[in-house]
Amino acid sequence: MAETFLYLTLGTGDLPRAARFYDAALAPLGLVRRATEETEVGYGLPGDGTTRLWITLPFDGRPATPGNGTMPALLAPSRAAVADFHAAALAHGGSDEGAPGLRPYGPGFFAAYVRDPDGNKLSAVHLDRP
């Protein structure tokens, strides 16, 4: 994940369901669950020591809602990892927002888009670099 950000959070209304989804969908990207708390789970790179993505029940107790126009883009190590992310997300309750493929956002921009079971939009991106 980008060093520019300390962490990102996404809301959920069902933490066990969200944890199952994110455990599966993030594994192809090399991200692992680093924290499990009563109200949140956190993900990061193994051995990094930093949890960069948190899936959480809203602090204010109100329902979690997805942000319109909000979408974390997660870096993938390969095109195959993008495809595996997409497949795992769909197999674990996610919905398709764009199958794996090249996008017009730059040469070698290979991405897939999904929504998690709570409606949050996510992308996995592999950048082909010479």
XYZ file of N, CA and C in Angstrom:
390
model
N 0.846 -1.180 0.000
C 0.000 0.000 0.000
C 0.888 1.239 0.000
N 0.364 2.288 -0.502
C 1.138 3.512 -0.655
C 1.631 4.036 0.688
N 2.875 4.460 0.726
C 3.456 5.017 1.946
C 2.883 6.384 2.282
N 2.153 6.982 1.356
C 1.547 8.287 1.576
C 0.456 8.219 2.637
N -0.193 7.101 2.746
C -1.323 6.948 3.663
C -0.893 6.195 4.913
N -1.404 6.649 6.044
C -1.179 5.909 7.276
C -2.070 4.666 7.278
N -3.373 4.872 7.000
C -4.296 3.756 6.871
C -5.572 4.234 6.200
N -6.370 3.284 5.732
C -7.699 3.519 5.169
C -8.693 2.692 5.959
N -9.916 3.177 6.095
C -10.969 2.401 6.739
C -12.158 2.287 5.797
N -12.816 1.138 5.876
C -14.068 0.890 5.171
C -15.053 0.342 6.187
N -16.286 0.801 6.110
C -17.291 0.373 7.071
C -17.965 -0.920 6.674
N -18.470 -1.610 7.686
C -19.237 -2.838 7.485
C -20.366 -2.893 8.495
N -21.419 -3.594 8.141
C -22.511 -3.858 9.060
C -22.456 -5.273 9.615
N -21.544 -6.087 9.089
C -21.422 -7.492 9.489
C -19.939 -7.849 9.475
N -19.271 -7.690 10.601
C -17.825 -7.874 10.664
C -17.376 -9.301 10.328
N -18.022 -10.357 10.834
C -17.570 -11.698 10.456
C -17.666 -11.946 8.939
N -18.752 -11.496 8.320
C -18.904 -11.660 6.866
C -17.820 -10.871 6.136
N -17.581 -9.638 6.572
C -16.557 -8.805 5.936
C -15.174 -9.430 6.088
N -14.870 -9.972 7.255
C -13.566 -10.596 7.477
C -13.365 -11.782 6.536
N -14.375 -12.600 6.345
C -14.266 -13.733 5.411
C -13.994 -13.220 3.998
N -14.730 -12.183 3.586
C -14.547 -11.608 2.254
C -13.129 -11.066 2.089
N -12.676 -10.224 3.006
C -11.368 -9.587 2.877
C -10.220 -10.575 3.047
N -10.364 -11.580 3.920
C -9.328 -12.608 4.040
C -9.074 -13.242 2.676
N -10.151 -13.578 1.960
C -10.033 -14.245 0.664
C -9.607 -13.291 -0.446
N -10.243 -12.133 -0.523
C -9.983 -11.214 -1.639
C -8.598 -10.575 -1.573
N -8.075 -10.338 -0.379
C -6.782 -9.670 -0.253
C -5.597 -10.625 -0.305
N -5.832 -11.912 -0.086
C -4.730 -12.887 -0.103
C -3.962 -12.879 -1.427
N -4.624 -12.840 -2.600
C -3.846 -12.808 -3.841
C -2.981 -11.554 -3.996
N -3.275 -10.514 -3.247
C -2.502 -9.277 -3.317
C -1.361 -9.268 -2.300
N -1.225 -10.380 -1.551
C -0.155 -10.486 -0.572
C -0.469 -9.837 0.761
N -1.727 -9.444 0.970
C -2.124 -8.816 2.226
C -2.715 -9.866 3.161
N -2.395 -9.753 4.431
C -2.871 -10.699 5.432
C -3.557 -9.946 6.560
N -4.437 -10.674 7.267
C -5.069 -10.062 8.438
C -4.016 -9.942 9.531
N -3.818 -8.738 9.996
C -2.819 -8.454 11.022
C -3.444 -8.171 12.367
N -4.751 -7.884 12.385
C -5.414 -7.545 13.643
C -6.862 -7.997 13.589
N -7.334 -8.510 14.702
C -8.736 -8.881 14.857
C -9.195 -8.331 16.204
N -10.090 -7.361 16.141
C -10.626 -6.735 17.340
C -12.138 -6.946 17.364
N -12.772 -6.567 18.438
C -14.220 -6.737 18.573
C -14.994 -5.959 17.508
N -14.492 -4.796 17.121
C -15.223 -3.943 16.188
C -14.523 -3.732 14.853
N -13.372 -4.388 14.631
C -12.646 -4.167 13.380
C -11.631 -5.264 13.117
N -11.269 -5.396 11.847
C -10.163 -6.254 11.427
C -9.247 -5.403 10.567
N -7.944 -5.703 10.627
C -6.966 -4.900 9.899
C -6.054 -5.761 9.047
N -5.625 -5.198 7.903
C -4.820 -5.927 6.924
C -3.565 -5.145 6.569
N -2.520 -5.876 6.240
C -1.267 -5.273 5.813
C -0.373 -6.324 5.200
N 0.840 -5.922 4.866
C 1.812 -6.848 4.308
C 2.463 -7.645 5.431
N 2.726 -8.925 5.210
C 3.411 -9.700 6.239
C 4.800 -9.117 6.504
N 5.168 -9.038 7.753
C 6.486 -8.560 8.125
C 6.662 -7.050 8.050
N 5.631 -6.326 7.613
C 5.722 -4.870 7.488
C 5.579 -4.196 8.846
N 4.775 -4.772 9.734
C 4.546 -4.180 11.043
C 3.485 -3.096 11.055
N 2.910 -2.789 9.895
C 1.918 -1.732 9.814
C 0.613 -2.268 9.234
N -0.474 -1.939 9.888
C -1.796 -2.308 9.381
C -2.319 -1.106 8.605
N -2.556 -1.284 7.305
C -2.892 -0.177 6.427
C -4.364 -0.109 6.026
N -5.090 -1.212 6.119
C -6.497 -1.228 5.726
C -7.317 -1.828 6.861
N -8.268 -1.050 7.350
C -9.133 -1.478 8.452
C -10.566 -1.600 7.952
N -11.224 -2.685 8.320
C -12.635 -2.888 8.039
C -13.319 -2.813 9.402
N -14.248 -1.884 9.547
C -14.712 -1.559 10.888
C -16.216 -1.329 10.968
N -16.773 -1.663 12.120
C -18.130 -1.234 12.431
C -18.051 0.269 12.695
N -18.973 1.078 12.198
C -18.888 2.514 12.409
C -18.845 2.890 13.889
N -17.959 3.800 14.215
C -17.754 4.247 15.587
C -19.023 4.846 16.185
N -19.807 5.550 15.367
C -21.003 6.222 15.881
C -22.201 5.288 16.045
N -22.046 4.004 15.690
C -23.125 3.038 15.865
C -24.187 3.086 14.786
N -24.083 4.012 13.865
C -25.046 4.107 12.776
C -24.669 3.118 11.681
N -25.577 2.837 10.751
C -25.273 1.872 9.686
C -24.094 2.315 8.821
N -23.311 1.344 8.404
C -22.225 1.602 7.459
C -22.832 1.823 6.078
N -22.308 2.791 5.361
C -22.752 3.047 3.993
C -21.524 3.258 3.118
N -21.572 2.779 1.863
C -20.433 3.014 0.968
C -20.421 4.460 0.482
N -19.254 4.988 0.278
C -19.123 6.344 -0.237
C -19.263 6.360 -1.746
N -20.062 7.262 -2.263
C -20.209 7.400 -3.702
C -18.954 8.062 -4.253
N -18.242 7.357 -5.109
C -16.987 7.865 -5.648
C -15.775 7.456 -4.840
N -15.972 6.727 -3.754
C -14.872 6.265 -2.909
C -14.425 4.887 -3.373
N -13.106 4.704 -3.545
C -12.608 3.406 -3.984
C -11.122 3.283 -3.693
N -10.733 2.442 -2.744
C -9.313 2.155 -2.600
C -8.839 1.312 -3.788
N -7.680 1.654 -4.322
C -7.039 0.859 -5.369
C -5.818 0.198 -4.725
N -5.818 -1.116 -4.712
C -4.773 -1.881 -4.042
C -3.785 -2.407 -5.075
N -2.513 -2.262 -4.814
C -1.470 -2.682 -5.730
C -1.355 -4.204 -5.748
N -1.324 -4.762 -6.951
C -1.209 -6.216 -7.126
C 0.165 -6.544 -7.713
N 0.765 -7.663 -7.308
C 2.102 -8.000 -7.795
C 2.132 -8.510 -9.238
N 0.970 -8.881 -9.788
C 0.939 -9.428 -11.149
C -0.481 -9.338 -11.704
N -0.588 -9.543 -13.012
C -1.918 -9.606 -13.619
C -2.698 -10.791 -13.073
N -2.001 -11.904 -12.851
C -2.669 -13.087 -12.293
C -3.240 -12.782 -10.912
N -2.537 -12.009 -10.106
C -3.040 -11.645 -8.781
C -4.298 -10.793 -8.891
N -4.355 -9.912 -9.895
C -5.572 -9.119 -10.125
C -6.738 -10.052 -10.425
N -6.513 -11.019 -11.310
C -7.569 -11.971 -11.659
C -7.974 -12.819 -10.456
N -7.003 -13.233 -9.649
C -7.301 -14.033 -8.459
C -8.074 -13.214 -7.422
N -7.709 -11.944 -7.252
C -8.454 -11.038 -6.368
C -9.915 -10.970 -6.809
N -10.135 -10.739 -8.082
C -11.493 -10.617 -8.630
C -12.283 -11.901 -8.389
N -11.688 -13.039 -8.710
C -12.368 -14.330 -8.534
C -12.673 -14.604 -7.062
N -11.718 -14.349 -6.178
C -11.940 -14.588 -4.748
C -13.024 -13.666 -4.208
N -13.023 -12.414 -4.651
C -14.052 -11.472 -4.198
C -15.438 -11.955 -4.603
N -15.587 -12.381 -5.843
C -16.897 -12.853 -6.307
C -17.316 -14.140 -5.598
N -16.358 -15.006 -5.312
C -16.659 -16.271 -4.636
C -17.019 -16.077 -3.167
N -16.711 -14.910 -2.606
C -16.957 -14.669 -1.181
C -17.938 -13.536 -0.939
N -18.912 -13.396 -1.829
C -20.016 -12.472 -1.599
C -19.878 -11.111 -2.238
N -18.807 -10.874 -2.981
C -18.640 -9.603 -3.671
C -19.392 -9.585 -4.988
N -19.471 -8.422 -5.594
C -20.115 -8.303 -6.903
C -19.153 -7.628 -7.883
N -19.329 -7.967 -9.148
C -18.456 -7.488 -10.210
C -18.741 -6.038 -10.556
N -17.679 -5.245 -10.658
C -17.771 -3.855 -11.124
C -16.842 -3.624 -12.307
N -16.211 -4.685 -12.787
C -15.299 -4.584 -13.928
C -14.312 -5.727 -13.918
N -14.436 -6.610 -14.880
C -13.582 -7.798 -14.965
C -12.114 -7.403 -15.165
N -11.199 -8.301 -14.826
C -9.780 -8.011 -15.018
C -9.471 -7.682 -16.478
N -8.683 -6.639 -16.663
C -8.278 -6.267 -18.012
C -7.523 -4.958 -18.023
N -6.974 -4.643 -19.203
C -6.272 -3.383 -19.374
C -7.264 -2.234 -19.349
N -6.844 -1.126 -18.777
C -7.672 0.072 -18.695
C -6.929 1.232 -19.361
N -7.662 2.278 -19.755
C -7.041 3.383 -20.486
C -6.345 4.422 -19.599
N -5.970 4.054 -18.387
C -5.403 5.016 -17.446
C -3.886 5.097 -17.521
N -3.312 4.488 -18.514
C -1.873 4.489 -18.701
C -1.441 3.167 -19.284
N -0.275 3.142 -19.914
C 0.196 1.887 -20.498
C 0.413 0.832 -19.412
N -0.107 -0.356 -19.640
C 0.084 -1.447 -18.694
C -0.741 -1.355 -17.428
N -1.809 -0.535 -17.426
C -2.680 -0.408 -16.251
C -3.716 -1.526 -16.327
N -3.462 -2.612 -15.585
C -4.297 -3.809 -15.597
C -5.065 -3.868 -14.281
N -6.386 -3.835 -14.342
C -7.173 -3.695 -13.112
C -8.443 -4.534 -13.149
N -8.996 -4.746 -11.954
C -10.315 -5.351 -11.776
C -11.018 -4.568 -10.678
N -12.342 -4.539 -10.754
C -13.144 -3.767 -9.810
C -14.244 -4.641 -9.232
N -14.452 -4.526 -7.920
C -15.495 -5.295 -7.228
C -16.150 -4.413 -6.170
N -17.274 -4.875 -5.692
C -17.886 -4.311 -4.482
C -17.892 -5.410 -3.429
N -17.574 -5.024 -2.191
C -17.632 -5.989 -1.099
C -19.098 -6.202 -0.708
N -19.390 -7.136 0.204
C -20.786 -7.398 0.578
C -21.515 -6.193 1.178
N -20.788 -5.180 1.641
C -21.416 -3.969 2.173
C -21.583 -2.879 1.117
N -21.110 -3.123 -0.106
C -21.246 -2.155 -1.182
C -20.041 -1.256 -1.393
N -18.968 -1.436 -0.618
C -17.750 -0.651 -0.819
C -17.063 -1.102 -2.104
N -16.646 -0.148 -2.923
C -15.963 -0.463 -4.176
C -14.463 -0.552 -3.943
N -13.848 -1.584 -4.533
C -12.407 -1.826 -4.432
C -11.845 -2.103 -5.811
N -10.584 -1.819 -5.974
C -9.881 -2.152 -7.202
C -8.560 -2.794 -6.853
N -8.143 -3.741 -7.680
C -6.779 -4.271 -7.633
C -6.137 -3.879 -8.949
N -4.916 -3.346 -8.874
C -4.238 -2.836 -10.054
C -2.810 -3.370 -10.126
N -2.451 -3.854 -11.302
C -1.051 -4.183 -11.585
C -0.571 -3.232 -12.661
N 0.561 -2.601 -12.415
C 1.145 -1.686 -13.385
C 2.320 -2.373 -14.070
N 2.176 -2.658 -15.372
C 3.287 -3.221 -16.124
C 4.329 -2.138 -16.291
N 5.516 -2.419 -15.829
C 6.594 -1.435 -15.952
C 7.733 -2.063 -16.733
N 8.310 -1.292 -17.658
C 9.422 -1.856 -18.455
C 10.640 -2.122 -17.620
